[in-house]
Amino acid sequence: MSMIKARSTLGLSAFALSLFAACAATGPGPVGEDDGGTSGPGSSSSSGGSSSSGVGSSSSGPSSSSSGSSSSSGTKGPSDGGSSQTDATTSSDATMSADAGKGTGTSTGGADATVDARVTEAGSAARDAAGDARPDGGTSTTTGSKDGCSSGPISTFAGALATGITFTDTSGMPVNAHGGGIIEEAGVFYLHGEFFLSTTTNNDFNGFSMYSSTDLATWKNEGIILPQQPSGELGPVRKGERPHIIKCPSTGEFVLYAHAASEDYQTDKEVVYATSPTVNGQYAFQGSLTNSSGLIAAHSDMSAYADSTGAYVLTESGDVYTLASDCHSWLTDQTFDAVNGDSGGSESPTVFKAGSTYYWIGSYKTGWRANNNFYSTAPAVTGPWTYQGFVAPVTDPTNNISDQRTWLTQSTWVVPITGCGGTTYMYWGDHWYGNQDTTAPGVHNYLATYVFQPLIFTGTKIGLPTYFASWNLDVGEGTWSQ
């Protein structure tokens, strides 16, 4: 049986039994990518419904409307002049109401042979398991210009709630980069993340991988950009997670930040960094991120963000580290408890700006599991931050089998796609393998899939009120439709 068929069968059985095979509600399980903190209410999740793994593709023609989980249409971003059409019908909490559908946002706001063998090994194993049932992505061409606005490429993202999307790269191998980010440089999007082996289940650091795309659906394998080091923070038998790349505003150098830790995630944990003159080059490991006194940033999950105001590292504890002009050290550390909501921290944090508002999305501390992600807003990265509530609908926060758990994801990144017609802010959440098998969450992370969804804006509020099983992105226009 192919892996896709096996996973689809699990989804069907779970739905029929009304269990949805959720992440375990009791017991810590593998700690995975958190710092051992307590989880918030309703800290595990599950999927419902049935379907096979999805696919991202792109085309040159006008985007055709396809059936998703609900009917929908346009909504504006915070300050864009896009048009609004019919509302989507969906459940949402009291703090979130939004139109869904064709949306526009605002724009203001090379590996060595050993490493290559690792990439091929994991990709081949997953592909062999999937057989011919796994589609191979799509192709990309640019459409014509209309009224001075260049449309296309137009990408279609399709994946059932129960499975997420399995992307394959241009060589036919499954994309294997999770818990990271997407940086755009010269019209190319570079997805980077944790690379997981299929031959181990301990999630030790094996390298950070990268893929490139001009349409966010067709991905080229750029290889492992930072391999396991001979020793030290990212050496053997160590954890290395949450890689995020920024372009240093003052120097133009590309800097990758990540967190490194001991096997138990507690004995030793810190933010580390690596540098490269090119976005897709080999990153040279530089060691721990410290201040001028040598004090490390002792944290687990973290993210990084840069804009004209400076460069920052943000952590699961609500800390904001303002970086030095060369982005190689930190100057100040501020803590904002508000971003943690009612949880013990803000795991898998991601920060982005839309209009004049900054957004901080985080999740409960549940390890390799989906949960109810929440967000906060601020007028500046350095605060003050104000908690706003959940990102996706939550009918009952104590329901550990709900498929509303941020549509079975854990937040990873939000990437703005700015075109001549506006900006779409696309949420990337990791659909960790194990949502349908509570016995081993995080054990088979090389089989994790992707959830790409357009964020919906209502004023300065954001949300994912509806899960779109299929939707279209016009990269040239910066707009989306269902």
Short mmCIF file of C-alpha atoms in Angstrom, two decimals:
data_model
loop_
_atom_site.label_atom_id
_atom_site.label_comp_id
_atom_site.label_asym_id
_atom_site.label_seq_id
_atom_site.Cartn_x
_atom_site.Cartn_y
_atom_site.Cartn_z
CA MET A 1 0.00 0.00 0.00
CA SER A 2 1.38 3.42 -0.86
CA MET A 3 2.00 5.91 1.91
CA ILE A 4 -0.64 8.26 0.52
CA LYS A 5 -3.24 5.51 0.45
CA ALA A 6 -2.27 4.44 3.93
CA ARG A 7 -2.67 7.93 5.30
CA SER A 8 -5.96 8.41 3.51
CA THR A 9 -7.26 5.18 5.03
CA LEU A 10 -6.27 6.39 8.46
CA GLY A 11 -8.18 9.61 7.87
CA LEU A 12 -11.30 7.72 6.77
CA SER A 13 -11.22 5.36 9.70
CA ALA A 14 -10.68 8.17 12.14
CA PHE A 15 -13.57 10.14 10.73
CA ALA A 16 -15.91 7.19 10.80
CA LEU A 17 -15.06 6.53 14.44
CA SER A 18 -15.25 10.25 15.34
CA LEU A 19 -11.84 9.94 16.92
CA PHE A 20 -9.78 11.68 14.22
CA ALA A 21 -6.65 9.94 15.62
CA ALA A 22 -5.50 13.05 17.46
CA CYS A 23 -2.17 13.92 18.96
CA ALA A 24 -1.99 12.43 22.45
CA ALA A 25 -3.90 14.42 25.02
CA THR A 26 -2.04 12.86 27.94
CA GLY A 27 1.61 12.14 28.57
CA PRO A 28 4.49 14.18 27.22
CA GLY A 29 5.38 11.96 24.27
CA PRO A 30 8.61 12.90 22.54
CA VAL A 31 9.36 16.39 23.75
CA GLY A 32 10.38 17.59 20.30
CA GLU A 33 11.15 21.20 19.47
CA ASP A 34 9.92 22.77 22.71
CA ASP A 35 11.59 23.59 25.98
CA GLY A 36 9.54 21.29 28.16
CA GLY A 37 6.97 23.91 29.16
CA THR A 38 3.37 23.12 29.93
CA SER A 39 0.81 23.12 27.20
CA GLY A 40 -2.23 25.33 27.13
CA PRO A 41 -5.86 24.29 27.01
CA GLY A 42 -6.71 21.89 24.23
CA SER A 43 -3.08 21.24 23.46
CA SER A 44 -3.32 18.40 20.98
CA SER A 45 -5.15 17.96 17.75
CA SER A 46 -6.51 15.64 15.14
CA SER A 47 -7.83 15.54 11.66
CA GLY A 48 -11.13 14.59 10.26
CA GLY A 49 -12.46 13.73 6.85
CA SER A 50 -10.71 11.79 4.18
CA SER A 51 -8.62 12.44 1.14
CA SER A 52 -5.19 11.80 -0.21
CA SER A 53 -2.15 13.98 -0.07
CA GLY A 54 -2.38 17.23 -1.96
CA VAL A 55 -0.20 18.97 -4.49
CA GLY A 56 0.89 22.42 -5.47
CA SER A 57 0.92 23.29 -9.15
CA SER A 58 1.02 26.36 -11.34
CA SER A 59 -0.19 27.27 -14.80
CA SER A 60 -0.11 30.09 -17.30
CA GLY A 61 -3.80 30.53 -17.92
CA PRO A 62 -6.42 32.31 -15.90
CA SER A 63 -7.01 30.65 -12.59
CA SER A 64 -10.05 28.46 -12.68
CA SER A 65 -12.36 28.28 -9.71
CA SER A 66 -12.17 25.02 -7.83
CA SER A 67 -14.24 23.58 -5.08
CA GLY A 68 -12.83 23.80 -1.58
CA SER A 69 -14.26 23.47 1.87
CA SER A 70 -16.63 26.41 1.48
CA SER A 71 -17.73 28.98 -1.04
CA SER A 72 -15.81 32.20 -0.84
CA SER A 73 -14.70 35.40 -2.41
CA GLY A 74 -12.75 38.55 -1.95
CA THR A 75 -11.45 40.45 0.99
CA LYS A 76 -9.06 43.36 1.30
CA GLY A 77 -5.92 43.42 3.34
CA PRO A 78 -5.29 46.17 5.88
CA SER A 79 -5.03 49.04 3.40
CA ASP A 80 -5.35 47.66 -0.10
CA GLY A 81 -8.02 48.74 -2.50
CA GLY A 82 -9.02 45.25 -3.56
CA SER A 83 -12.63 44.37 -4.18
CA SER A 84 -14.84 42.40 -1.84
CA GLN A 85 -17.48 39.93 -2.92
CA THR A 86 -19.51 37.27 -1.10
CA ASP A 87 -18.72 36.08 2.39
CA ALA A 88 -17.56 32.57 3.24
CA THR A 89 -19.77 30.49 5.49
CA THR A 90 -17.73 29.07 8.32
CA SER A 91 -17.49 28.76 12.07
CA SER A 92 -15.34 31.26 13.94
CA ASP A 93 -14.84 32.57 17.44
CA ALA A 94 -16.19 35.86 18.65
CA THR A 95 -12.99 37.72 17.92
CA MET A 96 -12.77 36.66 14.29
CA SER A 97 -15.06 37.34 11.38
CA ALA A 98 -13.74 37.59 7.87
CA ASP A 99 -14.63 37.36 4.25
CA ALA A 100 -12.87 34.62 2.37
CA GLY A 101 -11.98 34.01 -1.23
CA LYS A 102 -10.20 36.10 -3.81
CA GLY A 103 -8.19 38.36 -1.59
CA THR A 104 -5.65 41.09 -1.82
CA GLY A 105 -3.60 42.42 1.02
CA THR A 106 -1.40 45.39 1.62
CA SER A 107 2.22 45.76 0.72
CA THR A 108 3.06 48.47 3.25
CA GLY A 109 3.61 46.80 5.54
CA GLY A 110 25.45 23.51 -2.88
CA ALA A 111 26.09 20.46 -0.85
CA ASP A 112 28.89 17.87 -0.86
CA ALA A 113 28.39 14.25 -1.94
CA THR A 114 27.60 13.05 1.57
CA VAL A 115 24.96 15.70 2.07
CA ASP A 116 23.49 15.12 -1.36
CA ALA A 117 23.25 11.42 -0.54
CA ARG A 118 21.26 12.29 2.57
CA VAL A 119 18.79 14.35 0.58
CA THR A 120 18.40 11.62 -2.01
CA GLU A 121 18.09 8.92 0.65
CA ALA A 122 15.21 10.58 2.46
CA GLY A 123 13.49 11.60 -0.74
CA SER A 124 13.81 8.17 -2.29
CA ALA A 125 12.49 6.41 0.79
CA ALA A 126 9.43 8.61 0.98
CA ARG A 127 8.86 8.43 -2.75
CA ASP A 128 9.18 4.66 -2.79
CA ALA A 129 6.61 4.46 -0.04
CA ALA A 130 4.24 6.74 -1.94
CA GLY A 131 4.63 5.03 -5.30
CA ASP A 132 2.83 6.55 -8.28
CA ALA A 133 0.05 7.88 -6.07
CA ARG A 134 2.07 10.96 -5.18
CA PRO A 135 1.82 13.78 -7.77
CA ASP A 136 4.89 15.68 -8.81
CA GLY A 137 4.03 19.35 -8.35
CA GLY A 138 3.42 21.54 -11.35
CA THR A 139 4.89 23.76 -13.99
CA SER A 140 5.13 27.51 -14.10
CA THR A 141 4.82 30.04 -16.88
CA THR A 142 4.07 33.76 -16.88
CA THR A 143 0.83 35.11 -18.31
CA GLY A 144 0.38 38.32 -20.22
CA SER A 145 0.11 41.87 -19.01
CA LYS A 146 -3.23 43.60 -18.52
CA ASP A 147 -3.56 47.30 -17.74
CA GLY A 148 0.12 47.38 -16.87
CA CYS A 149 -0.30 44.56 -14.36
CA SER A 150 1.63 41.38 -15.11
CA SER A 151 -0.43 38.35 -14.13
CA GLY A 152 1.04 34.98 -13.26
CA PRO A 153 2.45 32.58 -12.60
CA ILE A 154 -0.77 31.22 -11.16
CA SER A 155 -0.32 28.42 -8.66
CA THR A 156 -2.92 26.04 -7.29
CA PHE A 157 -2.49 24.62 -3.80
CA ALA A 158 -4.58 21.52 -3.17
CA GLY A 159 -4.52 19.33 -0.09
CA ALA A 160 -7.17 17.80 2.14
CA LEU A 161 -7.46 18.84 5.77
CA ALA A 162 -6.55 15.32 6.85
CA THR A 163 -3.26 15.26 4.94
CA GLY A 164 -1.97 18.70 4.04
CA ILE A 165 0.11 19.11 0.88
CA THR A 166 3.01 16.90 -0.16
CA PHE A 167 5.24 19.01 -2.40
CA THR A 168 7.73 17.31 -4.68
CA ASP A 169 10.76 19.09 -6.08
CA THR A 170 11.68 19.37 -9.75
CA SER A 171 13.55 16.06 -9.59
CA GLY A 172 10.47 14.28 -8.24
CA MET A 173 11.59 13.97 -4.62
CA PRO A 174 9.43 15.06 -1.68
CA VAL A 175 10.32 18.48 -0.31
CA ASN A 176 11.96 17.97 3.09
CA ALA A 177 12.34 21.28 4.96
CA HIS A 178 10.20 22.00 8.01
CA GLY A 179 10.02 24.39 10.93
CA GLY A 180 11.76 27.14 8.99
CA GLY A 181 10.96 30.13 6.84
CA ILE A 182 10.68 31.57 3.34
CA ILE A 183 12.78 34.52 2.20
CA GLU A 184 12.30 36.27 -1.14
CA GLU A 185 15.30 37.53 -3.04
CA ALA A 186 15.21 38.96 -6.57
CA GLY A 187 11.79 37.47 -7.30
CA VAL A 188 12.70 33.99 -6.08
CA PHE A 189 11.29 32.43 -2.90
CA TYR A 190 13.70 30.34 -0.84
CA LEU A 191 12.08 27.85 1.53
CA HIS A 192 14.43 26.55 4.21
CA GLY A 193 13.93 24.28 7.16
CA GLU A 194 14.91 21.22 9.14
CA PHE A 195 15.95 18.17 7.13
CA PHE A 196 14.74 14.86 8.56
CA LEU A 197 16.15 11.43 7.80
CA SER A 198 13.86 8.49 7.15
CA THR A 199 16.32 6.10 8.83
CA THR A 200 16.15 7.62 12.32
CA THR A 201 13.40 8.67 14.69
CA ASN A 202 15.30 10.80 17.19
CA ASN A 203 15.13 14.08 15.22
CA ASP A 204 18.78 14.85 15.88
CA PHE A 205 20.27 17.59 13.72
CA ASN A 206 21.18 16.38 10.24
CA GLY A 207 21.31 19.70 8.42
CA PHE A 208 19.15 22.55 7.20
CA SER A 209 17.84 22.22 3.65
CA MET A 210 16.66 24.77 1.08
CA TYR A 211 14.37 24.82 -1.96
CA SER A 212 13.73 27.64 -4.42
CA SER A 213 10.65 28.63 -6.41
CA THR A 214 9.22 31.52 -8.38
CA ASP A 215 5.62 30.44 -7.81
CA LEU A 216 5.69 28.77 -4.35
CA ALA A 217 4.36 25.54 -5.87
CA THR A 218 7.23 24.24 -8.03
CA TRP A 219 10.35 23.71 -5.93
CA LYS A 220 13.99 23.20 -6.92
CA ASN A 221 16.25 21.44 -4.41
CA GLU A 222 19.12 23.75 -3.44
CA GLY A 223 20.65 21.11 -1.15
CA ILE A 224 21.80 21.25 2.45
CA ILE A 225 22.88 24.82 3.20
CA LEU A 226 24.16 24.10 6.71
CA PRO A 227 25.22 20.50 7.40
CA GLN A 228 25.90 18.80 10.70
CA GLN A 229 29.14 20.16 12.19
CA PRO A 230 32.03 17.95 13.33
CA SER A 231 31.43 19.04 16.93
CA GLY A 232 29.91 21.79 19.02
CA GLU A 233 26.40 23.20 19.19
CA LEU A 234 25.30 21.66 15.88
CA GLY A 235 27.53 18.60 16.03
CA PRO A 236 26.54 14.93 16.36
CA VAL A 237 23.83 13.92 18.83
CA ARG A 238 22.50 17.45 19.08
CA LYS A 239 19.23 19.18 18.26
CA GLY A 240 19.12 21.93 15.64
CA GLU A 241 15.75 23.47 14.84
CA ARG A 242 13.77 26.50 13.64
CA PRO A 243 16.21 27.90 11.03
CA HIS A 244 15.26 31.39 9.84
CA ILE A 245 17.20 33.47 7.32
CA ILE A 246 17.24 37.25 7.13
CA LYS A 247 19.13 39.65 4.90
CA CYS A 248 21.00 41.90 7.31
CA PRO A 249 19.71 45.45 6.61
CA SER A 250 23.09 47.12 7.16
CA THR A 251 25.42 44.69 5.39
CA GLY A 252 23.35 42.74 2.89
CA GLU A 253 24.78 39.52 4.28
CA PHE A 254 22.43 36.56 4.69
CA VAL A 255 22.29 35.32 8.26
CA LEU A 256 20.65 32.09 9.38
CA TYR A 257 19.54 31.84 12.99
CA ALA A 258 18.46 28.61 14.68
CA HIS A 259 18.26 27.07 18.10
CA ALA A 260 20.66 24.34 19.17
CA ALA A 261 20.15 22.09 22.16
CA SER A 262 21.21 18.99 24.00
CA GLU A 263 19.26 15.77 23.58
CA ASP A 264 16.93 16.66 26.47
CA TYR A 265 16.40 20.23 25.22
CA GLN A 266 17.17 21.55 28.72
CA THR A 267 20.78 20.94 29.75
CA ASP A 268 22.04 23.22 27.00
CA LYS A 269 19.95 25.42 24.71
CA GLU A 270 20.86 28.56 22.82
CA VAL A 271 20.39 30.58 19.66
CA VAL A 272 23.16 30.06 17.09
CA TYR A 273 23.87 31.62 13.71
CA ALA A 274 25.59 31.07 10.37
CA THR A 275 26.37 33.40 7.47
CA SER A 276 26.54 33.40 3.68
CA PRO A 277 27.18 36.08 1.03
CA THR A 278 24.38 34.56 -1.09
CA VAL A 279 20.95 33.42 -0.05
CA ASN A 280 21.35 29.89 -1.41
CA GLY A 281 25.04 29.39 -0.70
CA GLN A 282 26.75 27.31 1.93
CA TYR A 283 26.30 28.94 5.34
CA ALA A 284 29.38 29.15 7.54
CA PHE A 285 28.57 28.26 11.13
CA GLN A 286 29.61 31.04 13.51
CA GLY A 287 28.54 29.63 16.87
CA SER A 288 26.37 31.09 19.60
CA LEU A 289 24.60 34.41 19.30
CA THR A 290 25.88 36.51 22.21
CA ASN A 291 26.06 40.10 23.40
CA SER A 292 29.31 42.00 23.89
CA SER A 293 29.75 40.37 27.30
CA GLY A 294 29.47 36.88 25.86
CA LEU A 295 25.99 36.22 27.24
CA ILE A 296 24.11 33.71 25.09
CA ALA A 297 20.44 33.79 24.17
CA ALA A 298 19.41 30.69 26.11
CA HIS A 299 16.16 29.77 24.41
CA SER A 300 14.54 26.99 22.42
CA ASP A 301 12.06 27.80 19.64
CA MET A 302 12.83 31.12 17.99
CA SER A 303 12.38 33.16 14.85
CA ALA A 304 14.10 36.06 13.13
CA TYR A 305 12.81 39.18 11.42
CA ALA A 306 14.36 42.19 9.66
CA ASP A 307 13.06 45.34 8.04
CA SER A 308 14.07 48.99 7.78
CA THR A 309 13.84 49.37 11.56
CA GLY A 310 16.51 46.76 12.22
CA ALA A 311 17.00 43.03 12.77
CA TYR A 312 15.60 40.93 15.57
CA VAL A 313 15.52 37.44 17.04
CA LEU A 314 12.30 36.46 18.81
CA THR A 315 11.90 33.52 21.15
CA GLU A 316 9.31 31.15 22.59
CA SER A 317 9.47 32.99 25.90
CA GLY A 318 8.30 36.27 24.40
CA ASP A 319 11.80 37.75 24.21
CA VAL A 320 12.79 40.23 21.52
CA TYR A 321 16.54 40.49 20.92
CA THR A 322 17.53 43.60 19.00
CA LEU A 323 20.60 42.74 16.93
CA ALA A 324 23.75 44.75 16.28
CA SER A 325 24.16 46.42 12.90
CA ASP A 326 26.21 43.49 11.54
CA CYS A 327 23.55 41.02 12.82
CA HIS A 328 26.26 38.94 14.51
CA SER A 329 25.39 39.77 18.12
CA TRP A 330 22.53 41.12 20.19
CA LEU A 331 22.31 44.47 21.91
CA THR A 332 19.16 44.41 24.05
CA ASP A 333 16.67 41.85 25.31
CA GLN A 334 13.04 42.72 26.08
CA THR A 335 10.37 40.31 27.28
CA PHE A 336 6.70 40.59 26.34
CA ASP A 337 4.54 38.16 28.29
CA ALA A 338 1.44 39.21 26.35
CA VAL A 339 2.47 37.21 23.28
CA ASN A 340 2.19 33.99 25.30
CA GLY A 341 -1.55 34.39 25.88
CA ASP A 342 -2.68 31.83 28.46
CA SER A 343 0.09 29.37 27.55
CA GLY A 344 3.47 28.76 29.10
CA GLY A 345 5.16 30.31 26.09
CA SER A 346 4.86 30.98 22.38
CA GLU A 347 6.32 27.97 20.61
CA SER A 348 7.16 28.15 16.87
CA PRO A 349 6.95 31.97 16.82
CA THR A 350 6.68 33.86 13.55
CA VAL A 351 6.54 37.61 13.05
CA PHE A 352 5.48 39.63 10.02
CA LYS A 353 4.26 43.12 9.21
CA ALA A 354 1.12 44.15 7.28
CA GLY A 355 0.36 47.83 6.89
CA SER A 356 1.61 49.54 10.02
CA THR A 357 0.91 46.56 12.28
CA TYR A 358 3.29 43.83 13.36
CA TYR A 359 1.90 40.34 14.03
CA TRP A 360 3.33 37.59 16.24
CA ILE A 361 1.89 34.10 15.79
CA GLY A 362 2.74 31.34 18.23
CA SER A 363 1.52 27.95 19.39
CA TYR A 364 1.07 26.10 22.64
CA LYS A 365 3.97 23.99 23.85
CA THR A 366 2.87 20.63 22.52
CA GLY A 367 5.99 19.43 20.74
CA TRP A 368 5.49 17.91 17.30
CA ARG A 369 1.72 18.42 17.34
CA ALA A 370 -0.91 20.75 15.98
CA ASN A 371 -2.72 23.03 18.40
CA ASN A 372 -4.68 26.28 18.66
CA ASN A 373 -2.23 28.88 17.42
CA PHE A 374 -2.74 32.41 18.72
CA TYR A 375 -1.47 35.86 17.80
CA SER A 376 -0.63 39.31 19.12
CA THR A 377 -0.17 42.71 17.48
CA ALA A 378 2.10 45.69 18.03
CA PRO A 379 3.03 49.02 16.43
CA ALA A 380 6.71 47.98 16.49
CA VAL A 381 8.72 44.79 16.87
CA THR A 382 9.86 46.14 20.21
CA GLY A 383 6.25 46.46 21.37
CA PRO A 384 4.09 46.99 23.16
CA TRP A 385 2.45 43.69 22.17
CA THR A 386 -1.26 43.04 22.69
CA TYR A 387 -2.75 39.55 22.71
CA GLN A 388 -5.60 39.14 20.19
CA GLY A 389 -6.73 35.51 20.40
CA PHE A 390 -6.77 32.45 18.18
CA VAL A 391 -5.79 32.40 14.52
CA ALA A 392 -8.37 29.81 13.45
CA PRO A 393 -11.85 28.98 14.79
CA VAL A 394 -11.96 27.34 18.22
CA THR A 395 -15.38 26.15 19.32
CA ASP A 396 -14.16 24.38 22.45
CA PRO A 397 -10.57 24.99 23.63
CA THR A 398 -10.71 21.85 25.78
CA ASN A 399 -11.65 19.57 22.88
CA ASN A 400 -8.54 17.54 22.16
CA ILE A 401 -9.91 15.86 19.04
CA SER A 402 -11.11 18.90 17.13
CA ASP A 403 -9.92 19.37 13.56
CA GLN A 404 -10.01 23.12 14.19
CA ARG A 405 -6.52 23.02 15.67
CA THR A 406 -5.29 25.73 13.28
CA TRP A 407 -6.42 23.27 10.62
CA LEU A 408 -4.11 20.60 12.03
CA THR A 409 -0.94 22.68 11.89
CA GLN A 410 1.71 24.35 13.97
CA SER A 411 2.71 27.83 12.84
CA THR A 412 5.94 28.12 10.90
CA TRP A 413 6.00 31.26 8.75
CA VAL A 414 3.95 33.94 7.01
CA VAL A 415 5.25 35.08 3.63
CA PRO A 416 3.95 38.20 1.85
CA ILE A 417 3.48 37.84 -1.91
CA THR A 418 3.38 41.37 -3.28
CA GLY A 419 2.29 42.00 -6.86
CA CYS A 420 0.81 44.74 -8.99
CA GLY A 421 -2.67 44.11 -7.57
CA GLY A 422 -1.90 43.87 -3.85
CA THR A 423 -0.30 41.54 -1.34
CA THR A 424 -1.38 38.11 -0.20
CA TYR A 425 -0.07 37.00 3.20
CA MET A 426 0.32 33.25 3.05
CA TYR A 427 0.39 31.22 6.25
CA TRP A 428 2.71 28.21 6.27
CA GLY A 429 1.93 25.67 8.95
CA ASP A 430 3.62 22.31 9.41
CA HIS A 431 1.28 19.32 9.33
CA TRP A 432 3.36 17.03 11.50
CA TYR A 433 3.06 13.36 10.73
CA GLY A 434 1.30 11.72 13.64
CA ASN A 435 -1.91 13.75 13.69
CA GLN A 436 -3.71 10.49 12.92
CA ASP A 437 -1.58 8.26 15.15
CA THR A 438 -1.26 9.35 18.75
CA THR A 439 1.34 6.72 19.61
CA ALA A 440 4.33 8.42 17.99
CA PRO A 441 4.02 12.16 17.28
CA GLY A 442 7.28 13.50 15.89
CA VAL A 443 8.78 10.08 15.22
CA HIS A 444 8.40 10.22 11.44
CA ASN A 445 8.93 13.89 10.71
CA TYR A 446 10.35 13.20 7.26
CA LEU A 447 6.73 12.44 6.32
CA ALA A 448 5.45 15.81 7.56
CA THR A 449 3.49 17.80 4.99
CA TYR A 450 2.65 21.44 4.37
CA VAL A 451 -0.39 23.64 4.84
CA PHE A 452 -0.37 26.85 2.80
CA GLN A 453 -3.41 29.08 3.40
CA PRO A 454 -4.18 32.76 2.69
CA LEU A 455 -4.57 34.85 5.82
CA ILE A 456 -7.83 36.81 5.98
CA PHE A 457 -7.77 40.39 7.25
CA THR A 458 -10.63 42.24 8.92
CA GLY A 459 -9.13 45.61 9.75
CA THR A 460 -6.05 44.71 11.75
CA LYS A 461 -7.47 41.34 12.80
CA ILE A 462 -6.17 38.23 11.04
CA GLY A 463 -7.58 34.75 10.79
CA LEU A 464 -7.94 31.44 8.97
CA PRO A 465 -11.72 31.17 9.31
CA THR A 466 -12.07 28.48 6.63
CA TYR A 467 -9.80 25.69 5.47
CA PHE A 468 -9.43 25.88 1.69
CA ALA A 469 -8.82 22.42 0.24
CA SER A 470 -7.91 24.11 -3.03
CA TRP A 471 -7.06 27.72 -3.82
CA ASN A 472 -5.16 29.73 -6.40
CA LEU A 473 -2.37 32.28 -6.04
CA ASP A 474 -1.48 34.79 -8.74
CA VAL A 475 2.10 35.67 -7.87
CA GLY A 476 2.31 38.48 -10.44
CA GLU A 477 -0.78 40.23 -9.14
CA GLY A 478 -0.28 39.31 -5.49
CA THR A 479 -3.91 38.13 -5.30
CA TRP A 480 -5.64 34.87 -4.58
CA SER A 481 -8.91 33.15 -5.38
CA GLN A 482 -10.68 29.92 -4.67
#
